[in-house]
Amino acid sequence: MRHGPVVRRRKLGAELRALRTDAGITSGEAARLAGWHQSKVSRIETGTSGAKPGDVRLLLDVYGVADTQLREVILALAGSEDDGGRQHWWHPYRGVLPPAYRDFISLENQASTMRTLETTVVPGLLQTPEYARAVTRAAMDRLPEERIDALVEVRLARQDVLRSPAPLRLSAVLDEAVLHRTVGDRDVLAHQLERLVDAARLPHVRLQVLPFAAGAHIGVTGPFVIFSFSSTSDLDVVVLDHLTSSLYLERKEDLEAYTEAFNALQVHALSPDDSLDLIAATAAGA
């Protein structure tokens, strides 16, 4: 397990090394074509040092990488700019967002699929403004109101990935406790449950509830997120959230273990239709 920035540098270096090899270019030739010293290419490829988005764009040009989606994924590993050199939407909030959260948002924006287990609260991508504010205030009660406002704005802006022309495919398993935990007040919860019903009807959202009747299950160890990318599975990563940090797991065996765990949770959870009925019934009684 490593912290996000280290994982991202290592993945970036591995991807650039593979692209260079595919292009039939040595590290010395790459350095010459980029106008660099060879040691710079080596440091980037080994993950010893980070690479600015501009440097990555130059290497992608040197290696003849024209695939727009692949370029975007590679550049997402490099930092806060897209392939056109424009800064991402969350850049103005960098003063209030911890680095691990910025990494998470970057992955969320570039991933094609997100699988998540939530045992405590509704996933951020499906939260209403009132619910998001109540969650943020409970988790960070010592923050001034203006910082809470900014964090809520970020959480709501993140939801655009579900409304884009090529939306993120979201599969979420929610412990039934999520449906009953009063976040804010009962009106906030009722509105949030109604939002879940609407979200569950979207073609790219699969929502399942793990009922109390399922008893103890593999998810009791805590929530997790699996990000997958359409261009290459080598970029897939598991994210575990902790109180003061996030951990990113990227080894093949870790990915396989969490994928198997998520598949098992889906089997034990209610079907999407039955989950929708349970959410609607809970909302009506909230």
PDB file of C-alpha atoms in Angstrom:
ATOM      1  CA  MET A   1       0.000   0.000   0.000  1.00  0.00           C
ATOM      2  CA  ARG A   2       1.280   3.442  -0.911  1.00  0.00           C
ATOM      3  CA  HIS A   3      -0.066   6.949  -0.743  1.00  0.00           C
ATOM      4  CA  GLY A   4      -1.643   8.251  -3.950  1.00  0.00           C
ATOM      5  CA  PRO A   5       1.093  10.534  -5.302  1.00  0.00           C
ATOM      6  CA  VAL A   6       3.697   7.748  -5.123  1.00  0.00           C
ATOM      7  CA  VAL A   7       1.390   5.312  -6.881  1.00  0.00           C
ATOM      8  CA  ARG A   8       0.613   7.860  -9.550  1.00  0.00           C
ATOM      9  CA  ARG A   9       4.299   8.595 -10.245  1.00  0.00           C
ATOM     10  CA  ARG A  10       5.126   4.924 -10.504  1.00  0.00           C
ATOM     11  CA  LYS A  11       2.189   4.236 -12.807  1.00  0.00           C
ATOM     12  CA  LEU A  12       3.018   7.266 -14.934  1.00  0.00           C
ATOM     13  CA  GLY A  13       6.616   6.134 -15.320  1.00  0.00           C
ATOM     14  CA  ALA A  14       5.601   2.581 -16.214  1.00  0.00           C
ATOM     15  CA  GLU A  15       3.115   3.782 -18.827  1.00  0.00           C
ATOM     16  CA  LEU A  16       5.600   6.170 -20.424  1.00  0.00           C
ATOM     17  CA  ARG A  17       8.290   3.474 -20.500  1.00  0.00           C
ATOM     18  CA  ALA A  18       5.852   1.069 -22.207  1.00  0.00           C
ATOM     19  CA  LEU A  19       4.874   3.710 -24.767  1.00  0.00           C
ATOM     20  CA  ARG A  20       8.528   4.464 -25.493  1.00  0.00           C
ATOM     21  CA  THR A  21       9.284   0.771 -25.954  1.00  0.00           C
ATOM     22  CA  ASP A  22       6.274   0.350 -28.251  1.00  0.00           C
ATOM     23  CA  ALA A  23       7.551   3.270 -30.322  1.00  0.00           C
ATOM     24  CA  GLY A  24      10.947   1.545 -30.674  1.00  0.00           C
ATOM     25  CA  ILE A  25      12.790   4.471 -29.086  1.00  0.00           C
ATOM     26  CA  THR A  26      15.608   4.167 -26.540  1.00  0.00           C
ATOM     27  CA  SER A  27      15.673   6.366 -23.458  1.00  0.00           C
ATOM     28  CA  GLY A  28      18.686   8.180 -24.916  1.00  0.00           C
ATOM     29  CA  GLU A  29      16.847   8.896 -28.163  1.00  0.00           C
ATOM     30  CA  ALA A  30      13.784  10.061 -26.240  1.00  0.00           C
ATOM     31  CA  ALA A  31      15.909  12.463 -24.225  1.00  0.00           C
ATOM     32  CA  ARG A  32      17.571  13.814 -27.366  1.00  0.00           C
ATOM     33  CA  LEU A  33      14.261  14.338 -29.168  1.00  0.00           C
ATOM     34  CA  ALA A  34      12.830  16.083 -26.092  1.00  0.00           C
ATOM     35  CA  GLY A  35      15.935  18.199 -25.601  1.00  0.00           C
ATOM     36  CA  TRP A  36      16.652  16.727 -22.173  1.00  0.00           C
ATOM     37  CA  HIS A  37      19.409  14.858 -20.403  1.00  0.00           C
ATOM     38  CA  GLN A  38      18.862  11.087 -20.392  1.00  0.00           C
ATOM     39  CA  SER A  39      18.732  11.032 -16.584  1.00  0.00           C
ATOM     40  CA  LYS A  40      15.492  13.041 -16.671  1.00  0.00           C
ATOM     41  CA  VAL A  41      13.777  10.366 -18.741  1.00  0.00           C
ATOM     42  CA  SER A  42      15.101   7.686 -16.383  1.00  0.00           C
ATOM     43  CA  ARG A  43      13.885   9.519 -13.265  1.00  0.00           C
ATOM     44  CA  ILE A  44      10.414   9.914 -14.748  1.00  0.00           C
ATOM     45  CA  GLU A  45      10.196   6.285 -15.851  1.00  0.00           C
ATOM     46  CA  THR A  46      11.289   4.910 -12.484  1.00  0.00           C
ATOM     47  CA  GLY A  47       8.961   7.241 -10.573  1.00  0.00           C
ATOM     48  CA  THR A  48      11.903   8.785  -8.743  1.00  0.00           C
ATOM     49  CA  SER A  49      10.611  12.233  -9.603  1.00  0.00           C
ATOM     50  CA  GLY A  50       7.338  13.607 -10.845  1.00  0.00           C
ATOM     51  CA  ALA A  51       6.732  15.029 -14.300  1.00  0.00           C
ATOM     52  CA  LYS A  52       4.958  18.228 -15.248  1.00  0.00           C
ATOM     53  CA  PRO A  53       1.991  17.829 -17.603  1.00  0.00           C
ATOM     54  CA  GLY A  54       3.904  19.810 -20.242  1.00  0.00           C
ATOM     55  CA  ASP A  55       6.808  17.340 -20.069  1.00  0.00           C
ATOM     56  CA  VAL A  56       4.409  14.423 -20.415  1.00  0.00           C
ATOM     57  CA  ARG A  57       2.709  15.986 -23.435  1.00  0.00           C
ATOM     58  CA  LEU A  58       6.125  16.409 -25.050  1.00  0.00           C
ATOM     59  CA  LEU A  59       7.005  12.744 -24.466  1.00  0.00           C
ATOM     60  CA  LEU A  60       3.632  11.620 -25.811  1.00  0.00           C
ATOM     61  CA  ASP A  61       4.310  13.643 -28.952  1.00  0.00           C
ATOM     62  CA  VAL A  62       7.806  12.150 -29.240  1.00  0.00           C
ATOM     63  CA  TYR A  63       6.328   8.645 -28.963  1.00  0.00           C
ATOM     64  CA  GLY A  64       3.634   9.419 -31.537  1.00  0.00           C
ATOM     65  CA  VAL A  65       0.709   8.824 -29.174  1.00  0.00           C
ATOM     66  CA  ALA A  66      -2.373  10.198 -30.939  1.00  0.00           C
ATOM     67  CA  ASP A  67      -5.117   8.376 -28.998  1.00  0.00           C
ATOM     68  CA  THR A  68      -6.954  11.213 -27.223  1.00  0.00           C
ATOM     69  CA  GLN A  69      -8.389   9.074 -24.448  1.00  0.00           C
ATOM     70  CA  LEU A  70      -5.050   7.443 -23.693  1.00  0.00           C
ATOM     71  CA  ARG A  71      -3.356  10.852 -23.612  1.00  0.00           C
ATOM     72  CA  GLU A  72      -5.963  12.118 -21.148  1.00  0.00           C
ATOM     73  CA  VAL A  73      -5.468   9.139 -18.835  1.00  0.00           C
ATOM     74  CA  ILE A  74      -1.679   9.490 -18.905  1.00  0.00           C
ATOM     75  CA  LEU A  75      -1.908  13.237 -18.301  1.00  0.00           C
ATOM     76  CA  ALA A  76      -4.297  12.686 -15.399  1.00  0.00           C
ATOM     77  CA  LEU A  77      -1.478  10.803 -13.675  1.00  0.00           C
ATOM     78  CA  ALA A  78       0.854  13.749 -14.241  1.00  0.00           C
ATOM     79  CA  GLY A  79      -1.097  16.465 -12.510  1.00  0.00           C
ATOM     80  CA  SER A  80      -3.717  19.147 -12.789  1.00  0.00           C
ATOM     81  CA  GLU A  81      -3.917  19.894 -16.510  1.00  0.00           C
ATOM     82  CA  ASP A  82      -5.716  18.204 -19.369  1.00  0.00           C
ATOM     83  CA  ASP A  83      -4.233  17.458 -22.780  1.00  0.00           C
ATOM     84  CA  GLY A  84      -4.838  20.997 -23.986  1.00  0.00           C
ATOM     85  CA  GLY A  85      -2.928  22.525 -21.094  1.00  0.00           C
ATOM     86  CA  ARG A  86      -6.122  23.701 -19.408  1.00  0.00           C
ATOM     87  CA  GLN A  87      -6.356  23.278 -15.667  1.00  0.00           C
ATOM     88  CA  HIS A  88      -9.071  20.988 -14.368  1.00  0.00           C
ATOM     89  CA  TRP A  89     -12.207  22.369 -12.726  1.00  0.00           C
ATOM     90  CA  TRP A  90     -10.998  21.597  -9.188  1.00  0.00           C
ATOM     91  CA  HIS A  91      -7.806  23.663  -9.519  1.00  0.00           C
ATOM     92  CA  PRO A  92      -9.373  26.809  -7.949  1.00  0.00           C
ATOM     93  CA  TYR A  93     -10.161  24.736  -4.843  1.00  0.00           C
ATOM     94  CA  ARG A  94      -6.604  23.467  -4.360  1.00  0.00           C
ATOM     95  CA  GLY A  95      -6.250  25.575  -1.211  1.00  0.00           C
ATOM     96  CA  VAL A  96      -9.010  23.656   0.588  1.00  0.00           C
ATOM     97  CA  LEU A  97      -8.500  20.189  -0.906  1.00  0.00           C
ATOM     98  CA  PRO A  98      -5.889  17.852   0.587  1.00  0.00           C
ATOM     99  CA  PRO A  99      -3.569  16.250  -2.000  1.00  0.00           C
ATOM    100  CA  ALA A 100      -5.156  12.811  -1.491  1.00  0.00           C
ATOM    101  CA  TYR A 101      -8.606  14.254  -2.251  1.00  0.00           C
ATOM    102  CA  ARG A 102      -7.296  15.956  -5.402  1.00  0.00           C
ATOM    103  CA  ASP A 103      -5.840  12.610  -6.482  1.00  0.00           C
ATOM    104  CA  PHE A 104      -9.195  10.935  -5.854  1.00  0.00           C
ATOM    105  CA  ILE A 105     -11.082  13.538  -7.901  1.00  0.00           C
ATOM    106  CA  SER A 106      -8.586  13.224 -10.740  1.00  0.00           C
ATOM    107  CA  LEU A 107      -9.035   9.447 -10.836  1.00  0.00           C
ATOM    108  CA  GLU A 108     -12.812   9.841 -10.666  1.00  0.00           C
ATOM    109  CA  ASN A 109     -12.773  12.184 -13.656  1.00  0.00           C
ATOM    110  CA  GLN A 110     -10.637   9.907 -15.821  1.00  0.00           C
ATOM    111  CA  ALA A 111     -12.064   6.502 -14.864  1.00  0.00           C
ATOM    112  CA  SER A 112     -14.615   4.722 -17.023  1.00  0.00           C
ATOM    113  CA  THR A 113     -16.032   2.628 -14.161  1.00  0.00           C
ATOM    114  CA  MET A 114     -16.309   3.116 -10.407  1.00  0.00           C
ATOM    115  CA  ARG A 115     -17.329   0.306  -8.058  1.00  0.00           C
ATOM    116  CA  THR A 116     -17.910   1.265  -4.453  1.00  0.00           C
ATOM    117  CA  LEU A 117     -19.036  -0.254  -1.186  1.00  0.00           C
ATOM    118  CA  GLU A 118     -20.518   2.237   1.275  1.00  0.00           C
ATOM    119  CA  THR A 119     -21.347   1.165   4.811  1.00  0.00           C
ATOM    120  CA  THR A 120     -22.040   4.488   6.497  1.00  0.00           C
ATOM    121  CA  VAL A 121     -23.243   7.248   4.166  1.00  0.00           C
ATOM    122  CA  VAL A 122     -24.529   7.725   0.631  1.00  0.00           C
ATOM    123  CA  PRO A 123     -21.725   7.909  -1.978  1.00  0.00           C
ATOM    124  CA  GLY A 124     -20.621  11.481  -2.679  1.00  0.00           C
ATOM    125  CA  LEU A 125     -21.647  11.258  -6.345  1.00  0.00           C
ATOM    126  CA  LEU A 126     -25.260  10.656  -5.298  1.00  0.00           C
ATOM    127  CA  GLN A 127     -25.613  13.109  -2.411  1.00  0.00           C
ATOM    128  CA  THR A 128     -28.064  16.006  -2.321  1.00  0.00           C
ATOM    129  CA  PRO A 129     -26.689  19.453  -1.369  1.00  0.00           C
ATOM    130  CA  GLU A 130     -28.299  19.302   2.085  1.00  0.00           C
ATOM    131  CA  TYR A 131     -27.014  15.793   2.779  1.00  0.00           C
ATOM    132  CA  ALA A 132     -23.528  16.712   1.530  1.00  0.00           C
ATOM    133  CA  ARG A 133     -23.437  19.708   3.848  1.00  0.00           C
ATOM    134  CA  ALA A 134     -24.535  17.650   6.856  1.00  0.00           C
ATOM    135  CA  VAL A 135     -21.905  14.975   6.135  1.00  0.00           C
ATOM    136  CA  THR A 136     -19.154  17.557   5.645  1.00  0.00           C
ATOM    137  CA  ARG A 137     -20.054  19.459   8.800  1.00  0.00           C
ATOM    138  CA  ALA A 138     -20.138  16.239  10.860  1.00  0.00           C
ATOM    139  CA  ALA A 139     -16.751  15.108   9.545  1.00  0.00           C
ATOM    140  CA  MET A 140     -15.083  18.520   9.820  1.00  0.00           C
ATOM    141  CA  ASP A 141     -16.969  20.371  12.518  1.00  0.00           C
ATOM    142  CA  ARG A 142     -14.076  22.703  13.336  1.00  0.00           C
ATOM    143  CA  LEU A 143     -13.828  24.181   9.855  1.00  0.00           C
ATOM    144  CA  PRO A 144     -15.141  27.696   9.249  1.00  0.00           C
ATOM    145  CA  GLU A 145     -18.389  27.899   7.334  1.00  0.00           C
ATOM    146  CA  GLU A 146     -16.769  29.265   4.160  1.00  0.00           C
ATOM    147  CA  ARG A 147     -14.493  26.210   3.896  1.00  0.00           C
ATOM    148  CA  ILE A 148     -17.443  23.895   4.403  1.00  0.00           C
ATOM    149  CA  ASP A 149     -19.228  25.799   1.621  1.00  0.00           C
ATOM    150  CA  ALA A 150     -16.260  25.212  -0.694  1.00  0.00           C
ATOM    151  CA  LEU A 151     -16.065  21.494   0.107  1.00  0.00           C
ATOM    152  CA  VAL A 152     -19.784  21.085  -0.556  1.00  0.00           C
ATOM    153  CA  GLU A 153     -19.372  22.899  -3.875  1.00  0.00           C
ATOM    154  CA  VAL A 154     -16.609  20.478  -4.812  1.00  0.00           C
ATOM    155  CA  ARG A 155     -18.692  17.446  -3.863  1.00  0.00           C
ATOM    156  CA  LEU A 156     -21.586  18.638  -5.993  1.00  0.00           C
ATOM    157  CA  ALA A 157     -19.308  19.545  -8.912  1.00  0.00           C
ATOM    158  CA  ARG A 158     -17.886  16.016  -8.835  1.00  0.00           C
ATOM    159  CA  GLN A 159     -21.331  14.732  -9.789  1.00  0.00           C
ATOM    160  CA  ASP A 160     -20.910  16.086 -13.315  1.00  0.00           C
ATOM    161  CA  VAL A 161     -19.115  12.823 -14.199  1.00  0.00           C
ATOM    162  CA  LEU A 162     -22.549  11.178 -14.130  1.00  0.00           C
ATOM    163  CA  ARG A 163     -24.031  13.804 -16.466  1.00  0.00           C
ATOM    164  CA  SER A 164     -21.319  13.985 -19.132  1.00  0.00           C
ATOM    165  CA  PRO A 165     -21.859  12.688 -22.719  1.00  0.00           C
ATOM    166  CA  ALA A 166     -19.777   9.613 -21.790  1.00  0.00           C
ATOM    167  CA  PRO A 167     -20.750   9.254 -18.130  1.00  0.00           C
ATOM    168  CA  LEU A 168     -18.894   7.327 -15.493  1.00  0.00           C
ATOM    169  CA  ARG A 169     -20.427   3.883 -14.979  1.00  0.00           C
ATOM    170  CA  LEU A 170     -21.184   3.636 -11.272  1.00  0.00           C
ATOM    171  CA  SER A 171     -21.894   0.396  -9.419  1.00  0.00           C
ATOM    172  CA  ALA A 172     -22.602   0.930  -5.735  1.00  0.00           C
ATOM    173  CA  VAL A 173     -23.445  -1.497  -2.954  1.00  0.00           C
ATOM    174  CA  LEU A 174     -24.935   0.227   0.088  1.00  0.00           C
ATOM    175  CA  ASP A 175     -25.319  -1.368   3.477  1.00  0.00           C
ATOM    176  CA  GLU A 176     -28.956  -1.047   4.546  1.00  0.00           C
ATOM    177  CA  ALA A 177     -27.774   1.036   7.507  1.00  0.00           C
ATOM    178  CA  VAL A 178     -27.067   3.856   5.052  1.00  0.00           C
ATOM    179  CA  LEU A 179     -30.806   4.135   4.345  1.00  0.00           C
ATOM    180  CA  HIS A 180     -31.682   4.574   8.015  1.00  0.00           C
ATOM    181  CA  ARG A 181     -28.895   6.792   9.335  1.00  0.00           C
ATOM    182  CA  THR A 182     -30.340  10.247   9.983  1.00  0.00           C
ATOM    183  CA  VAL A 183     -27.889  12.661   8.412  1.00  0.00           C
ATOM    184  CA  GLY A 184     -28.973  16.261   8.980  1.00  0.00           C
ATOM    185  CA  ASP A 185     -32.593  15.597   9.913  1.00  0.00           C
ATOM    186  CA  ARG A 186     -35.397  13.331   8.726  1.00  0.00           C
ATOM    187  CA  ASP A 187     -36.388  15.699   5.919  1.00  0.00           C
ATOM    188  CA  VAL A 188     -32.801  15.721   4.624  1.00  0.00           C
ATOM    189  CA  LEU A 189     -32.729  11.917   4.742  1.00  0.00           C
ATOM    190  CA  ALA A 190     -36.098  11.585   2.996  1.00  0.00           C
ATOM    191  CA  HIS A 191     -34.992  13.910   0.200  1.00  0.00           C
ATOM    192  CA  GLN A 192     -31.724  12.002  -0.109  1.00  0.00           C
ATOM    193  CA  LEU A 193     -33.514   8.663  -0.430  1.00  0.00           C
ATOM    194  CA  GLU A 194     -35.730  10.122  -3.154  1.00  0.00           C
ATOM    195  CA  ARG A 195     -32.567  11.217  -4.956  1.00  0.00           C
ATOM    196  CA  LEU A 196     -31.243   7.651  -4.729  1.00  0.00           C
ATOM    197  CA  VAL A 197     -34.417   6.369  -6.367  1.00  0.00           C
ATOM    198  CA  ASP A 198     -33.926   8.796  -9.253  1.00  0.00           C
ATOM    199  CA  ALA A 199     -30.230   7.912  -9.577  1.00  0.00           C
ATOM    200  CA  ALA A 200     -30.932   4.167  -9.559  1.00  0.00           C
ATOM    201  CA  ARG A 201     -33.027   4.602 -12.695  1.00  0.00           C
ATOM    202  CA  LEU A 202     -30.107   6.006 -14.706  1.00  0.00           C
ATOM    203  CA  PRO A 203     -28.823   3.452 -17.249  1.00  0.00           C
ATOM    204  CA  HIS A 204     -25.194   3.906 -16.148  1.00  0.00           C
ATOM    205  CA  VAL A 205     -25.897   3.574 -12.404  1.00  0.00           C
ATOM    206  CA  ARG A 206     -26.320   0.184 -10.733  1.00  0.00           C
ATOM    207  CA  LEU A 207     -27.435   0.512  -7.129  1.00  0.00           C
ATOM    208  CA  GLN A 208     -27.836  -2.442  -4.763  1.00  0.00           C
ATOM    209  CA  VAL A 209     -28.650  -2.605  -1.061  1.00  0.00           C
ATOM    210  CA  LEU A 210     -27.034  -5.166   1.214  1.00  0.00           C
ATOM    211  CA  PRO A 211     -29.880  -5.956   3.633  1.00  0.00           C
ATOM    212  CA  PHE A 212     -29.518  -6.503   7.352  1.00  0.00           C
ATOM    213  CA  ALA A 213     -30.648 -10.080   6.717  1.00  0.00           C
ATOM    214  CA  ALA A 214     -27.356 -10.739   4.891  1.00  0.00           C
ATOM    215  CA  GLY A 215     -25.680 -10.765   8.310  1.00  0.00           C
ATOM    216  CA  ALA A 216     -21.916 -10.466   8.566  1.00  0.00           C
ATOM    217  CA  HIS A 217     -20.242 -10.074   5.183  1.00  0.00           C
ATOM    218  CA  ILE A 218     -16.881  -9.389   3.616  1.00  0.00           C
ATOM    219  CA  GLY A 219     -17.614  -5.671   3.579  1.00  0.00           C
ATOM    220  CA  VAL A 220     -17.535  -5.358   7.380  1.00  0.00           C
ATOM    221  CA  THR A 221     -13.857  -4.426   7.078  1.00  0.00           C
ATOM    222  CA  GLY A 222     -14.925  -1.059   5.680  1.00  0.00           C
ATOM    223  CA  PRO A 223     -15.838   0.864   2.525  1.00  0.00           C
ATOM    224  CA  PHE A 224     -13.679   0.912  -0.589  1.00  0.00           C
ATOM    225  CA  VAL A 225     -13.643   2.179  -4.168  1.00  0.00           C
ATOM    226  CA  ILE A 226     -12.317   0.451  -7.296  1.00  0.00           C
ATOM    227  CA  PHE A 227     -11.521   2.686 -10.264  1.00  0.00           C
ATOM    228  CA  SER A 228     -11.165   1.089 -13.707  1.00  0.00           C
ATOM    229  CA  PHE A 229     -10.023   2.681 -16.962  1.00  0.00           C
ATOM    230  CA  SER A 230     -11.175   1.735 -20.441  1.00  0.00           C
ATOM    231  CA  SER A 231      -7.794   2.291 -22.090  1.00  0.00           C
ATOM    232  CA  THR A 232      -5.770  -0.032 -19.857  1.00  0.00           C
ATOM    233  CA  SER A 233      -6.367  -2.169 -16.778  1.00  0.00           C
ATOM    234  CA  ASP A 234      -2.829  -1.368 -15.636  1.00  0.00           C
ATOM    235  CA  LEU A 235      -4.150   1.919 -14.266  1.00  0.00           C
ATOM    236  CA  ASP A 236      -6.881   0.327 -12.123  1.00  0.00           C
ATOM    237  CA  VAL A 237      -6.610   1.174  -8.440  1.00  0.00           C
ATOM    238  CA  VAL A 238      -8.384   0.501  -5.141  1.00  0.00           C
ATOM    239  CA  VAL A 239      -8.858   3.427  -2.750  1.00  0.00           C
ATOM    240  CA  LEU A 240      -9.305   3.003   0.990  1.00  0.00           C
ATOM    241  CA  ASP A 241     -10.322   6.068   2.984  1.00  0.00           C
ATOM    242  CA  HIS A 242      -9.092   6.719   6.510  1.00  0.00           C
ATOM    243  CA  LEU A 243      -9.683   9.582   8.912  1.00  0.00           C
ATOM    244  CA  THR A 244      -6.475  11.442   8.064  1.00  0.00           C
ATOM    245  CA  SER A 245      -5.400   9.927   4.744  1.00  0.00           C
ATOM    246  CA  SER A 246      -6.260   7.674   1.818  1.00  0.00           C
ATOM    247  CA  LEU A 247      -4.396   4.571   0.718  1.00  0.00           C
ATOM    248  CA  TYR A 248      -4.116   3.424  -2.888  1.00  0.00           C
ATOM    249  CA  LEU A 249      -3.665  -0.275  -3.682  1.00  0.00           C
ATOM    250  CA  GLU A 250      -2.407  -1.093  -7.157  1.00  0.00           C
ATOM    251  CA  ARG A 251      -0.875  -4.568  -6.992  1.00  0.00           C
ATOM    252  CA  LYS A 252      -2.565  -7.164  -9.175  1.00  0.00           C
ATOM    253  CA  GLU A 253      -3.350  -9.388  -6.194  1.00  0.00           C
ATOM    254  CA  ASP A 254      -4.953  -6.481  -4.315  1.00  0.00           C
ATOM    255  CA  LEU A 255      -7.120  -5.580  -7.291  1.00  0.00           C
ATOM    256  CA  GLU A 256      -8.188  -9.188  -7.718  1.00  0.00           C
ATOM    257  CA  ALA A 257      -9.035  -9.542  -4.019  1.00  0.00           C
ATOM    258  CA  TYR A 258     -11.182  -6.414  -3.906  1.00  0.00           C
ATOM    259  CA  THR A 259     -12.845  -7.225  -7.231  1.00  0.00           C
ATOM    260  CA  GLU A 260     -13.773 -10.675  -5.905  1.00  0.00           C
ATOM    261  CA  ALA A 261     -15.044  -9.078  -2.699  1.00  0.00           C
ATOM    262  CA  PHE A 262     -17.211  -6.621  -4.605  1.00  0.00           C
ATOM    263  CA  ASN A 263     -18.614  -9.373  -6.818  1.00  0.00           C
ATOM    264  CA  ALA A 264     -19.488 -11.390  -3.696  1.00  0.00           C
ATOM    265  CA  LEU A 265     -21.212  -8.384  -2.150  1.00  0.00           C
ATOM    266  CA  GLN A 266     -23.311  -7.928  -5.282  1.00  0.00           C
ATOM    267  CA  VAL A 267     -24.397 -11.569  -5.072  1.00  0.00           C
ATOM    268  CA  HIS A 268     -25.506 -11.204  -1.441  1.00  0.00           C
ATOM    269  CA  ALA A 269     -27.145  -7.823  -2.026  1.00  0.00           C
ATOM    270  CA  LEU A 270     -30.700  -7.317  -3.237  1.00  0.00           C
ATOM    271  CA  SER A 271     -31.207  -7.070  -6.966  1.00  0.00           C
ATOM    272  CA  PRO A 272     -31.279  -3.541  -8.418  1.00  0.00           C
ATOM    273  CA  ASP A 273     -35.090  -3.711  -8.757  1.00  0.00           C
ATOM    274  CA  ASP A 274     -35.613  -5.012  -5.215  1.00  0.00           C
ATOM    275  CA  SER A 275     -33.122  -2.446  -3.934  1.00  0.00           C
ATOM    276  CA  LEU A 276     -35.083   0.315  -5.647  1.00  0.00           C
ATOM    277  CA  ASP A 277     -38.283  -0.920  -3.998  1.00  0.00           C
ATOM    278  CA  LEU A 278     -36.614  -0.980  -0.563  1.00  0.00           C
ATOM    279  CA  ILE A 279     -35.184   2.528  -0.992  1.00  0.00           C
ATOM    280  CA  ALA A 280     -38.567   3.877  -2.123  1.00  0.00           C
ATOM    281  CA  ALA A 281     -40.370   2.203   0.793  1.00  0.00           C
ATOM    282  CA  THR A 282     -37.808   3.552   3.271  1.00  0.00           C
ATOM    283  CA  ALA A 283     -38.152   7.024   1.787  1.00  0.00           C
ATOM    284  CA  ALA A 284     -41.915   6.890   2.171  1.00  0.00           C
ATOM    285  CA  GLY A 285     -41.544   6.065   5.854  1.00  0.00           C
ATOM    286  CA  ALA A 286     -38.728   8.494   6.589  1.00  0.00           C
TER     287      ALA A 286
END
